[in-house]
Structures are given as C-alpha cells and as structure tokens.
PDB file of C-alpha atoms in Angstrom:
ATOM      1  CA  MET A  24     120.535  66.336  72.665  1.00 43.00           C
ATOM      2  CA  ASN A  25     119.504  69.803  73.345  1.00 42.00           C
ATOM      3  CA  ARG A  26     116.057  70.009  72.653  1.00 41.00           C
ATOM      4  CA  LEU A  27     115.836  73.010  70.996  1.00 39.00           C
ATOM      5  CA  ILE A  28     118.520  71.560  68.837  1.00 39.00           C
ATOM      6  CA  ALA A  29     116.735  68.420  67.609  1.00 42.00           C
ATOM      7  CA  PRO A  30     114.114  69.852  65.732  1.00 40.00           C
ATOM      8  CA  PHE A  31     116.431  70.838  63.322  1.00 36.00           C
ATOM      9  CA  VAL A  32     118.347  67.746  63.478  1.00 37.00           C
ATOM     10  CA  ALA A  33     115.187  66.006  61.945  1.00 41.00           C
ATOM     11  CA  LEU A  34     114.457  68.988  59.479  1.00 37.00           C
ATOM     12  CA  SER A  35     118.007  68.320  57.877  1.00 40.00           C
ATOM     13  CA  ARG A  36     117.026  64.587  57.663  1.00 41.00           C
ATOM     14  CA  ILE A  37     113.695  65.026  55.813  1.00 37.00           C
ATOM     15  CA  THR A  38     115.347  67.566  53.521  1.00 39.00           C
ATOM     16  CA  MET A  39     118.298  64.835  53.006  1.00 39.00           C
ATOM     17  CA  THR A  40     115.966  62.398  52.398  1.00 39.00           C
ATOM     18  CA  THR A  41     113.301  64.991  50.251  1.00 38.00           C
ATOM     19  CA  ASP A  42     116.200  65.196  48.238  1.00 42.00           C
ATOM     20  CA  ARG A  43     117.333  61.737  47.570  1.00 40.00           C
ATOM     21  CA  ARG A  44     113.236  60.234  46.699  1.00 40.00           C
ATOM     22  CA  ASN A  45     110.591  62.320  45.918  1.00 42.00           C
ATOM     23  CA  SER A  46     109.098  66.205  46.221  1.00 42.00           C
ATOM     24  CA  THR A  47     106.021  64.380  47.606  1.00 43.00           C
ATOM     25  CA  ALA A  48     107.357  65.093  51.105  1.00 44.00           C
ATOM     26  CA  LEU A  49     107.567  68.976  49.946  1.00 38.00           C
ATOM     27  CA  PRO A  50     104.234  69.763  52.264  1.00 42.00           C
ATOM     28  CA  ALA A  51     104.917  67.428  55.121  1.00 43.00           C
ATOM     29  CA  LEU A  52     108.708  69.525  55.333  1.00 38.00           C
ATOM     30  CA  MET A  53     106.898  72.475  55.029  1.00 38.00           C
ATOM     31  CA  ALA A  54     104.132  71.550  58.015  1.00 41.00           C
ATOM     32  CA  LEU A  55     107.264  70.828  60.181  1.00 38.00           C
ATOM     33  CA  CYS A  56     108.891  74.087  58.795  1.00 38.00           C
ATOM     34  CA  LEU A  57     105.830  75.910  60.254  1.00 37.00           C
ATOM     35  CA  SER A  58     105.949  74.275  63.395  1.00 42.00           C
ATOM     36  CA  VAL A  59     109.430  74.761  64.865  1.00 36.00           C
ATOM     37  CA  GLY A  60     108.556  78.337  63.861  1.00 42.00           C
ATOM     38  CA  ALA A  61     105.450  78.441  65.573  1.00 39.00           C
ATOM     39  CA  MET A  62     107.639  76.666  68.959  1.00 37.00           C
ATOM     40  CA  PHE A  63     110.340  78.831  68.508  1.00 33.00           C
ATOM     41  CA  SER A  64     107.515  81.843  68.759  1.00 38.00           C
ATOM     42  CA  VAL A  65     105.909  80.332  71.865  1.00 34.00           C
ATOM     43  CA  ILE A  66     109.244  80.509  73.047  1.00 35.00           C
ATOM     44  CA  ASN A  67     109.710  83.829  72.455  1.00 39.00           C
ATOM     45  CA  GLN A  68     106.768  85.158  74.219  1.00 36.00           C
ATOM     46  CA  ALA A  69     107.188  83.301  76.806  1.00 36.00           C
ATOM     47  CA  ALA A  70     110.312  84.691  77.563  1.00 37.00           C
ATOM     48  CA  GLU A  71     109.426  88.548  76.738  1.00 36.00           C
ATOM     49  CA  ALA A  72     106.345  88.068  79.173  1.00 35.00           C
ATOM     50  CA  SER A  73     108.612  86.743  81.328  1.00 35.00           C
ATOM     51  CA  GLN A  74     111.317  89.874  81.571  1.00 37.00           C
ATOM     52  CA  THR A  75     107.875  91.820  81.437  1.00 35.00           C
ATOM     53  CA  MET A  76     106.911  90.655  84.243  1.00 36.00           C
ATOM     54  CA  THR A  77     109.844  90.884  86.168  1.00 35.00           C
ATOM     55  CA  SER A  78     109.364  94.786  86.168  1.00 48.00           C
ATOM     56  CA  THR A  79     112.126  94.139  89.735  1.00 50.00           C
ATOM     57  CA  PRO A  80     115.419  91.954  90.639  1.00 54.00           C
ATOM     58  CA  THR A  81     114.970  88.654  92.672  1.00 56.00           C
ATOM     59  CA  SER A  82     113.933  89.653  96.025  1.00 55.00           C
ATOM     60  CA  THR A  83     116.757  87.884  98.508  1.00 68.00           C
ATOM     61  CA  ALA A  84     116.798  87.893 102.371  1.00 85.00           C
ATOM     62  CA  THR A  85     118.035  91.264 103.399  1.00 96.00           C
ATOM     63  CA  LEU A  86     118.541  94.380 101.255  1.00 98.00           C
ATOM     64  CA  SER A  87     121.146  95.446  99.363  1.00 98.00           C
ATOM     65  CA  SER A  88     123.600  98.099 100.741  1.00 98.00           C
ATOM     66  CA  LYS A  89     122.301 100.375  98.095  1.00 98.00           C
ATOM     67  CA  GLN A  90     119.294  99.820  98.900  1.00 98.00           C
ATOM     68  CA  GLN A  91     119.134 100.339 102.690  1.00 98.00           C
ATOM     69  CA  THR A  92     120.012 103.722 101.768  1.00 98.00           C
ATOM     70  CA  ILE A  93     116.909 104.551  99.750  1.00 98.00           C
ATOM     71  CA  PRO A  94     114.056 104.920 102.236  1.00 98.00           C
ATOM     72  CA  LEU A  95     116.134 106.882 104.541  1.00 98.00           C
ATOM     73  CA  ILE A  96     117.080 109.165 101.305  1.00 98.00           C
ATOM     74  CA  ALA A  97     113.085 109.017 101.304  1.00 98.00           C
ATOM     75  CA  ALA A  98     112.633 109.814 104.932  1.00 98.00           C
ATOM     76  CA  PHE A  99     114.877 112.536 105.346  1.00 98.00           C
ATOM     77  CA  MET A 100     113.240 113.578 102.340  1.00 98.00           C
ATOM     78  CA  ALA A 101     109.842 114.114 103.189  1.00 98.00           C
ATOM     79  CA  THR A 102     111.060 115.705 106.651  1.00 98.00           C
ATOM     80  CA  SER A 103     112.784 118.494 104.548  1.00 98.00           C
ATOM     81  CA  ASP A 104     115.816 117.324 107.180  1.00 98.00           C
ATOM     82  CA  MET A 105     118.388 118.906 104.502  1.00 98.00           C
ATOM     83  CA  PRO A 106     121.795 117.686 106.751  1.00 98.00           C
ATOM     84  CA  ASN A 107     120.541 113.866 106.985  1.00 98.00           C
ATOM     85  CA  LEU A 108     119.773 113.721 103.693  1.00 98.00           C
ATOM     86  CA  ASN A 109     122.719 115.425 102.425  1.00 98.00           C
ATOM     87  CA  ALA A 110     124.377 112.300 104.378  1.00 98.00           C
ATOM     88  CA  ALA A 111     122.098 109.923 103.150  1.00 98.00           C
ATOM     89  CA  LEU A 112     122.308 111.189  99.474  1.00 98.00           C
ATOM     90  CA  ASN A 113     126.455 110.558  99.814  1.00 98.00           C
ATOM     91  CA  GLN A 114     125.805 107.071 101.486  1.00 98.00           C
ATOM     92  CA  GLY A 115     123.590 106.008  98.799  1.00 98.00           C
ATOM     93  CA  LEU A 116     126.290 107.131  96.050  1.00 98.00           C
ATOM     94  CA  ASP A 117     128.759 105.565  97.980  1.00 98.00           C
ATOM     95  CA  ALA A 118     126.927 102.079  98.117  1.00 98.00           C
ATOM     96  CA  GLY A 119     126.345 102.777  93.892  1.00 98.00           C
ATOM     97  CA  LEU A 120     123.286 104.451  93.768  1.00 98.00           C
ATOM     98  CA  SER A 121     123.808 106.102  90.157  1.00 98.00           C
ATOM     99  CA  ILE A 122     123.011 110.039  89.530  1.00 98.00           C
ATOM    100  CA  SER A 123     119.759 108.602  87.613  1.00 98.00           C
ATOM    101  CA  GLU A 124     118.653 106.231  89.846  1.00 98.00           C
ATOM    102  CA  THR A 125     119.411 108.656  93.203  1.00 98.00           C
ATOM    103  CA  ARG A 126     117.387 111.476  91.068  1.00 98.00           C
ATOM    104  CA  GLU A 127     114.480 109.427  90.199  1.00 98.00           C
ATOM    105  CA  ILE A 128     113.359 108.669  93.495  1.00 98.00           C
ATOM    106  CA  LEU A 129     113.387 112.469  94.147  1.00 98.00           C
ATOM    107  CA  VAL A 130     111.233 112.902  91.475  1.00 98.00           C
ATOM    108  CA  GLN A 131     108.927 110.423  92.294  1.00 98.00           C
ATOM    109  CA  LEU A 132     108.392 111.297  95.288  1.00 98.00           C
ATOM    110  CA  TYR A 133     107.017 114.520  94.686  1.00 98.00           C
ATOM    111  CA  ALA A 134     103.777 112.637  94.023  1.00 97.00           C
ATOM    112  CA  TYR A 135     103.813 111.429  97.759  1.00 98.00           C
ATOM    113  CA  VAL A 136     105.088 114.324  99.099  1.00 97.00           C
ATOM    114  CA  GLY A 137     104.509 117.374  97.020  1.00 97.00           C
ATOM    115  CA  PHE A 138     106.998 119.462  94.372  1.00 98.00           C
ATOM    116  CA  PRO A 139     108.902 121.893  96.988  1.00 98.00           C
ATOM    117  CA  ARG A 140     110.214 118.901  98.703  1.00 98.00           C
ATOM    118  CA  SER A 141     110.843 117.589  95.975  1.00 98.00           C
ATOM    119  CA  LEU A 142     112.889 120.080  94.186  1.00 98.00           C
ATOM    120  CA  ASN A 143     115.022 120.578  97.889  1.00 98.00           C
ATOM    121  CA  ALA A 144     115.933 117.424  97.803  1.00 98.00           C
ATOM    122  CA  LEU A 145     116.996 117.543  93.723  1.00 98.00           C
ATOM    123  CA  ASN A 146     119.134 120.869  94.779  1.00 98.00           C
ATOM    124  CA  GLU A 147     120.895 118.985  97.817  1.00 98.00           C
ATOM    125  CA  LEU A 148     121.759 116.225  95.284  1.00 98.00           C
ATOM    126  CA  MET A 149     123.051 118.770  92.676  1.00 98.00           C
ATOM    127  CA  THR A 150     124.900 119.903  95.864  1.00 98.00           C
ATOM    128  CA  VAL A 151     126.396 116.551  96.798  1.00 98.00           C
ATOM    129  CA  VAL A 152     127.743 115.355  93.218  1.00 98.00           C
ATOM    130  CA  GLN A 153     129.284 118.769  92.893  1.00 98.00           C
ATOM    131  CA  ALA A 154     130.604 118.273  96.360  1.00 98.00           C
ATOM    132  CA  ARG A 155     132.344 114.380  95.192  1.00 98.00           C
ATOM    133  CA  LYS A 156     133.391 116.017  91.888  1.00 98.00           C
ATOM    134  CA  GLN A 157     135.813 118.503  93.550  1.00 98.00           C
ATOM    135  CA  ARG A 158     136.783 115.877  95.763  1.00 98.00           C
ATOM    136  CA  GLY A 159     137.907 113.372  92.610  1.00 98.00           C
ATOM    137  CA  ILE A 160     134.692 110.842  93.388  1.00 98.00           C
ATOM    138  CA  GLU A 161     133.376 110.112  89.796  1.00 96.00           C
ATOM    139  CA  ASP A 162     129.511 109.303  90.747  1.00 98.00           C
ATOM    140  CA  ALA A 163     128.329 106.606  88.103  1.00 98.00           C
ATOM    141  CA  PRO A 164     125.820 108.685  85.307  1.00 98.00           C
ATOM    142  CA  GLY A 165     123.061 105.801  85.340  1.00 98.00           C
ATOM    143  CA  ARG A 166     121.231 105.898  82.336  1.00 97.00           C
ATOM    144  CA  GLU A 167     118.021 107.362  81.190  1.00 96.00           C
ATOM    145  CA  PRO A 168     114.481 105.368  80.420  1.00 97.00           C
ATOM    146  CA  SER A 169     115.490 103.112  77.871  1.00 97.00           C
ATOM    147  CA  ARG A 170     112.157 102.816  76.093  1.00 95.00           C
ATOM    148  CA  ALA A 171     110.048 105.907  75.248  1.00 96.00           C
ATOM    149  CA  ILE A 172     106.717 106.451  77.342  1.00 97.00           C
ATOM    150  CA  PRO A 173     103.308 105.482  75.435  1.00 97.00           C
ATOM    151  CA  VAL A 174     100.488 108.583  75.884  1.00 97.00           C
ATOM    152  CA  GLY A 175      97.020 109.152  74.780  1.00 97.00           C
ATOM    153  CA  ASP A 176      94.840 105.961  75.514  1.00 97.00           C
ATOM    154  CA  GLU A 177      98.179 104.092  75.006  1.00 98.00           C
ATOM    155  CA  LEU A 178      99.391 105.815  78.345  1.00 98.00           C
ATOM    156  CA  LEU A 179      96.114 105.067  80.408  1.00 97.00           C
ATOM    157  CA  ALA A 180      96.058 101.348  79.566  1.00 98.00           C
ATOM    158  CA  ALA A 181      99.685 101.233  80.757  1.00 98.00           C
ATOM    159  CA  GLY A 182      99.140 102.902  83.993  1.00 98.00           C
ATOM    160  CA  THR A 183      96.321 100.970  84.924  1.00 98.00           C
ATOM    161  CA  ALA A 184      98.349  97.674  84.130  1.00 98.00           C
ATOM    162  CA  ASN A 185     100.973  98.821  86.197  1.00 98.00           C
ATOM    163  CA  GLN A 186      98.429 100.357  89.062  1.00 98.00           C
ATOM    164  CA  THR A 187      96.636  97.054  88.929  1.00 98.00           C
ATOM    165  CA  LYS A 188      99.587  94.823  89.405  1.00 97.00           C
ATOM    166  CA  ILE A 189     101.450  96.677  92.134  1.00 97.00           C
ATOM    167  CA  SER A 190      97.678  96.777  93.910  1.00 96.00           C
ATOM    168  CA  GLY A 191      97.144  92.922  93.735  1.00 96.00           C
ATOM    169  CA  ALA A 192      93.930  94.329  92.084  1.00 96.00           C
ATOM    170  CA  PRO A 193      91.841  96.819  89.740  1.00 96.00           C
ATOM    171  CA  VAL A 194      91.933  99.573  91.995  1.00 95.00           C
ATOM    172  CA  LYS A 195      88.131 100.982  93.071  1.00 93.00           C
ATOM    173  CA  GLY A 196      86.264 102.497  96.041  1.00 95.00           C
ATOM    174  CA  PRO A 197      84.197 105.529  97.734  1.00 97.00           C
ATOM    175  CA  VAL A 198      86.555 108.297  96.481  1.00 96.00           C
ATOM    176  CA  PHE A 199      87.567 106.931  93.240  1.00 96.00           C
ATOM    177  CA  GLU A 200      83.674 107.116  92.318  1.00 96.00           C
ATOM    178  CA  PHE A 201      83.694 110.370  94.115  1.00 98.00           C
ATOM    179  CA  ALA A 202      86.440 111.597  92.075  1.00 98.00           C
ATOM    180  CA  PRO A 203      86.809 109.499  89.452  1.00 97.00           C
ATOM    181  CA  VAL A 204      89.516 112.122  87.753  1.00 97.00           C
ATOM    182  CA  ALA A 205      91.666 111.402  91.007  1.00 97.00           C
ATOM    183  CA  ASN A 206      92.189 107.746  89.578  1.00 97.00           C
ATOM    184  CA  GLN A 207      92.937 108.713  85.954  1.00 96.00           C
ATOM    185  CA  PHE A 208      95.738 111.166  87.282  1.00 97.00           C
ATOM    186  CA  LEU A 209      97.114 108.349  89.113  1.00 97.00           C
ATOM    187  CA  GLN A 210      96.848 105.547  86.474  1.00 97.00           C
ATOM    188  CA  THR A 211      98.026 108.241  83.740  1.00 98.00           C
ATOM    189  CA  HIS A 212     100.765 109.849  85.838  1.00 97.00           C
ATOM    190  CA  LEU A 213     101.836 108.271  88.468  1.00 97.00           C
ATOM    191  CA  PHE A 214     101.293 104.631  87.385  1.00 98.00           C
ATOM    192  CA  GLY A 215     101.986 105.362  83.794  1.00 98.00           C
ATOM    193  CA  ASP A 216     104.369 108.464  83.734  1.00 98.00           C
ATOM    194  CA  ILE A 217     106.474 107.815  86.551  1.00 98.00           C
ATOM    195  CA  PHE A 218     106.301 104.086  87.247  1.00 98.00           C
ATOM    196  CA  GLU A 219     106.733 103.411  83.201  1.00 98.00           C
ATOM    197  CA  ARG A 220     110.591 104.834  83.120  1.00 98.00           C
ATOM    198  CA  ASP A 221     112.705 101.643  83.579  1.00 97.00           C
ATOM    199  CA  ASN A 222     115.559 103.427  85.012  1.00 98.00           C
ATOM    200  CA  LEU A 223     114.384 102.632  88.352  1.00 98.00           C
ATOM    201  CA  ASP A 224     113.253  99.004  89.351  1.00 98.00           C
ATOM    202  CA  TRP A 225     110.176  98.771  91.245  1.00 98.00           C
ATOM    203  CA  GLN A 226     111.875  97.384  94.475  1.00 98.00           C
ATOM    204  CA  SER A 227     113.281 100.642  94.957  1.00 98.00           C
ATOM    205  CA  ARG A 228     110.775 102.492  94.260  1.00 98.00           C
ATOM    206  CA  GLU A 229     108.351 101.137  96.900  1.00 98.00           C
ATOM    207  CA  LEU A 230     111.403 101.156  98.993  1.00 98.00           C
ATOM    208  CA  ALA A 231     111.307 105.369  98.450  1.00 98.00           C
ATOM    209  CA  THR A 232     107.294 105.471  98.624  1.00 98.00           C
ATOM    210  CA  VAL A 233     107.673 103.161 102.059  1.00 98.00           C
ATOM    211  CA  GLY A 234     110.419 105.764 103.610  1.00 98.00           C
ATOM    212  CA  ALA A 235     108.571 109.019 102.513  1.00 98.00           C
ATOM    213  CA  LEU A 236     105.010 107.720 103.913  1.00 98.00           C
ATOM    214  CA  ALA A 237     106.228 106.743 106.848  1.00 98.00           C
ATOM    215  CA  ALA A 238     108.305 109.842 107.811  1.00 98.00           C
ATOM    216  CA  THR A 239     104.823 111.574 107.205  1.00 98.00           C
ATOM    217  CA  PRO A 240     102.152 111.534 110.028  1.00 97.00           C
ATOM    218  CA  GLY A 241      98.622 110.891 109.087  1.00 97.00           C
ATOM    219  CA  VAL A 242      99.279 108.817 105.872  1.00 98.00           C
ATOM    220  CA  GLU A 243      98.637 105.592 107.395  1.00 97.00           C
ATOM    221  CA  SER A 244      96.331 104.096 105.155  1.00 97.00           C
ATOM    222  CA  GLN A 245      99.057 104.789 102.178  1.00 97.00           C
ATOM    223  CA  LEU A 246     101.387 103.885 104.120  1.00 98.00           C
ATOM    224  CA  ARG A 247      99.777  99.971 104.955  1.00 98.00           C
ATOM    225  CA  SER A 248      98.940 100.024 101.366  1.00 97.00           C
ATOM    226  CA  HIS A 249     102.588 100.587  99.659  1.00 98.00           C
ATOM    227  CA  MET A 250     103.719  98.089 102.537  1.00 98.00           C
ATOM    228  CA  ALA A 251     101.562  95.456 100.930  1.00 98.00           C
ATOM    229  CA  ALA A 252     102.388  96.701  97.441  1.00 98.00           C
ATOM    230  CA  SER A 253     106.193  96.340  98.360  1.00 98.00           C
ATOM    231  CA  LEU A 254     105.597  92.508  99.342  1.00 97.00           C
ATOM    232  CA  ARG A 255     103.794  91.876  95.503  1.00 97.00           C
ATOM    233  CA  VAL A 256     107.136  93.821  93.363  1.00 97.00           C
ATOM    234  CA  GLY A 257     109.620  91.242  95.476  1.00 97.00           C
ATOM    235  CA  LEU A 258     110.254  92.371  98.697  1.00 98.00           C
ATOM    236  CA  SER A 259     110.207  89.988 101.312  1.00 97.00           C
ATOM    237  CA  ALA A 260     108.663  90.772 105.485  1.00 97.00           C
ATOM    238  CA  GLY A 261     112.596  90.155 106.263  1.00 97.00           C
ATOM    239  CA  GLN A 262     113.438  93.117 104.299  1.00 98.00           C
ATOM    240  CA  LEU A 263     110.386  95.252 105.319  1.00 98.00           C
ATOM    241  CA  SER A 264     110.953  94.425 108.898  1.00 97.00           C
ATOM    242  CA  GLN A 265     115.175  95.570 108.203  1.00 98.00           C
ATOM    243  CA  VAL A 266     113.709  98.923 106.836  1.00 98.00           C
ATOM    244  CA  THR A 267     112.021  99.681 110.021  1.00 98.00           C
ATOM    245  CA  GLU A 268     114.835  99.282 111.550  1.00 97.00           C
ATOM    246  CA  LEU A 269     117.377 101.461 109.637  1.00 98.00           C
ATOM    247  CA  LEU A 270     114.436 103.674 110.252  1.00 98.00           C
ATOM    248  CA  LYS A 271     114.801 103.534 114.265  1.00 96.00           C
ATOM    249  CA  LYS A 272     118.586 103.509 114.155  1.00 96.00           C
ATOM    250  CA  HIS A 273     118.943 106.135 111.943  1.00 96.00           C
ATOM    251  CA  GLY A 274     115.550 108.381 111.691  1.00 92.00           C
ATOM    252  CA  ASP A 275     112.893 109.102 114.243  1.00 92.00           C
ATOM    253  CA  ALA A 276     111.571 106.896 116.804  1.00 95.00           C
ATOM    254  CA  GLN A 277     107.698 107.907 115.392  1.00 96.00           C
ATOM    255  CA  THR A 278     108.915 107.304 111.652  1.00 98.00           C
ATOM    256  CA  ALA A 279     110.472 103.599 112.908  1.00 97.00           C
ATOM    257  CA  GLU A 280     107.389 103.308 114.880  1.00 98.00           C
ATOM    258  CA  ARG A 281     104.932 103.807 112.325  1.00 98.00           C
ATOM    259  CA  ALA A 282     106.616 101.940 109.831  1.00 98.00           C
ATOM    260  CA  ASN A 283     106.936  98.614 112.314  1.00 98.00           C
ATOM    261  CA  ALA A 284     103.145  98.857 113.446  1.00 98.00           C
ATOM    262  CA  THR A 285     101.902  99.017 109.639  1.00 98.00           C
ATOM    263  CA  LEU A 286     104.584  96.455 108.610  1.00 98.00           C
ATOM    264  CA  ASN A 287     102.678  94.108 111.538  1.00 97.00           C
ATOM    265  CA  GLU A 288      99.361  95.437 110.266  1.00 97.00           C
ATOM    266  CA  VAL A 289     100.075  94.236 106.948  1.00 98.00           C
ATOM    267  CA  LEU A 290     101.599  90.909 107.530  1.00 97.00           C
ATOM    268  CA  ALA A 291      99.195  89.571 110.200  1.00 96.00           C
ATOM    269  CA  ALA A 292      95.913  91.048 107.416  1.00 94.00           C
ATOM    270  CA  ALA A 293      98.313  88.655 105.367  1.00 91.00           C
ATOM    271  CA  LYS A 294      97.650  85.367 107.406  1.00 90.00           C
ATOM    272  CA  LYS A 295      94.041  85.473 107.349  1.00 84.00           C
TER     273      LYS A 295
END
C-alpha cells in the first residue's frame, strides 16, 4: 500500500469504529489527525527545501548545445568582438536560448566587465533578434523572473545566503575589511538583485562568468573563484574542461590558456 495513503485508510477505519462504539476515541482520533497533518507538513517542507536548493539543472556528462554557447557569448562580449558576438548570439538562439535568457546573460555580465560592454552587447542582441525576425525566425521570448526581488534587510539576507552557497563559505578577507561596502554591494546587488532573478539558472550564470573572466587578462584570481563556484552549482570537471576546449576552438588562444590553467589549479586544489 502506498505509504502516503495508508494513514488515511487507518484514519477511515478509526472513524468507522468510533461511530459504532462511543465518543471516547475522539481524543485519539484528533491526535492521529494532528500526526498525519504534521507528517505532510514535514514532507512539504522537505520538498520545498529541495526545490530551493536545486537552483540549477542536474549536471550531466557534457554541456548541452545551449550551454555550450554561453561562455562564447560571454567571452566575445568581454572583448567587444562584435562580429563573433553576433555569430555566437545567433548560435545561442538557434540552440534554444530564449531572448530573456540571452538578455539576462548580457545584463549580469555588466557586474564583471562593465556597463559599456554590457550595453553594446545588448544593442547587438537587439540587432540579431530583429534580423532573425525579418528572416521569419520567431525566437522564444522566455520569461521574466517569477518572483519579486526582496528589498532592504531581506535582500541583504538573500544575497548573503546566495553568496555563501556559491562561494562555499562566508566571504571575508582583508580587502572586505578595508572596504566593507564592496562586499555589501556584492551581497545586496550581485548576489541579491541579480542572482535572485530566476529566469536564468545558476549554472548558466557561472558559465557566463567563467567565459567573461577567462577573456579578461589580470583577473585570474576571480576566474579561479568562479571555476570553483561552477563545481558547487553542479557543473562537472568534464563540463568545465569542455568550456576550455570550446574557447580554444572558437575563441583566442590566450583566453583558452587562462581557462585551462585555472581549471587545472582548481581541480588540483580540490584533491588536496
């Protein structure tokens, strides 16, 4: 018998017995009702917790065709390589990225490579979508975030929780002691305002960040952090190795070399 149905069968039997005999069984019946209700409350809470923790799709052996386009879009955006960005955006949309997901990638990356590049890339996406529409291609619009973004103290709490989950531990260090407001901005805006938007999953966000940072000289420390974060959100070492191969095949040699060297450092450190 299904374990979830069994309590109700037992409850039905007790009810019938109670009707035939006397009302002295009512306290026991009420206790059983409360017990059953508590059980289902625990089940629902566990399911909700599981859903909350599963912010990203389950990792597979290789990147999906859609995922493969994300680090390339990010890398070409970071280097302002508009011809290659145009091609990568088309490939992403062809592979199944919605307009909303693609737009979200370009919006998020302003936090890593700056507003000018983000705005230029968004303008390029507009051009691509319009050109595709003129050719009769109707790309999936996607969706906006499904929930309201918290504000005030709730935003700080949500952003801090996201930052801690992605970083693997509370973020602290000399630079944040020297400039506490920098971490406050990270917690409330990047990991709060941006990462609370659920129209792009965390694996996609990390793939974009890795691609952009790999294409940016001098930020190897941040690239290392996000390679490790990519593993925490469910991407595998094999998938990240695939990212380096994609950057080698379609990007420039230095970007691929930075990505590969950093990934090897992260994997070596994980074995210690």
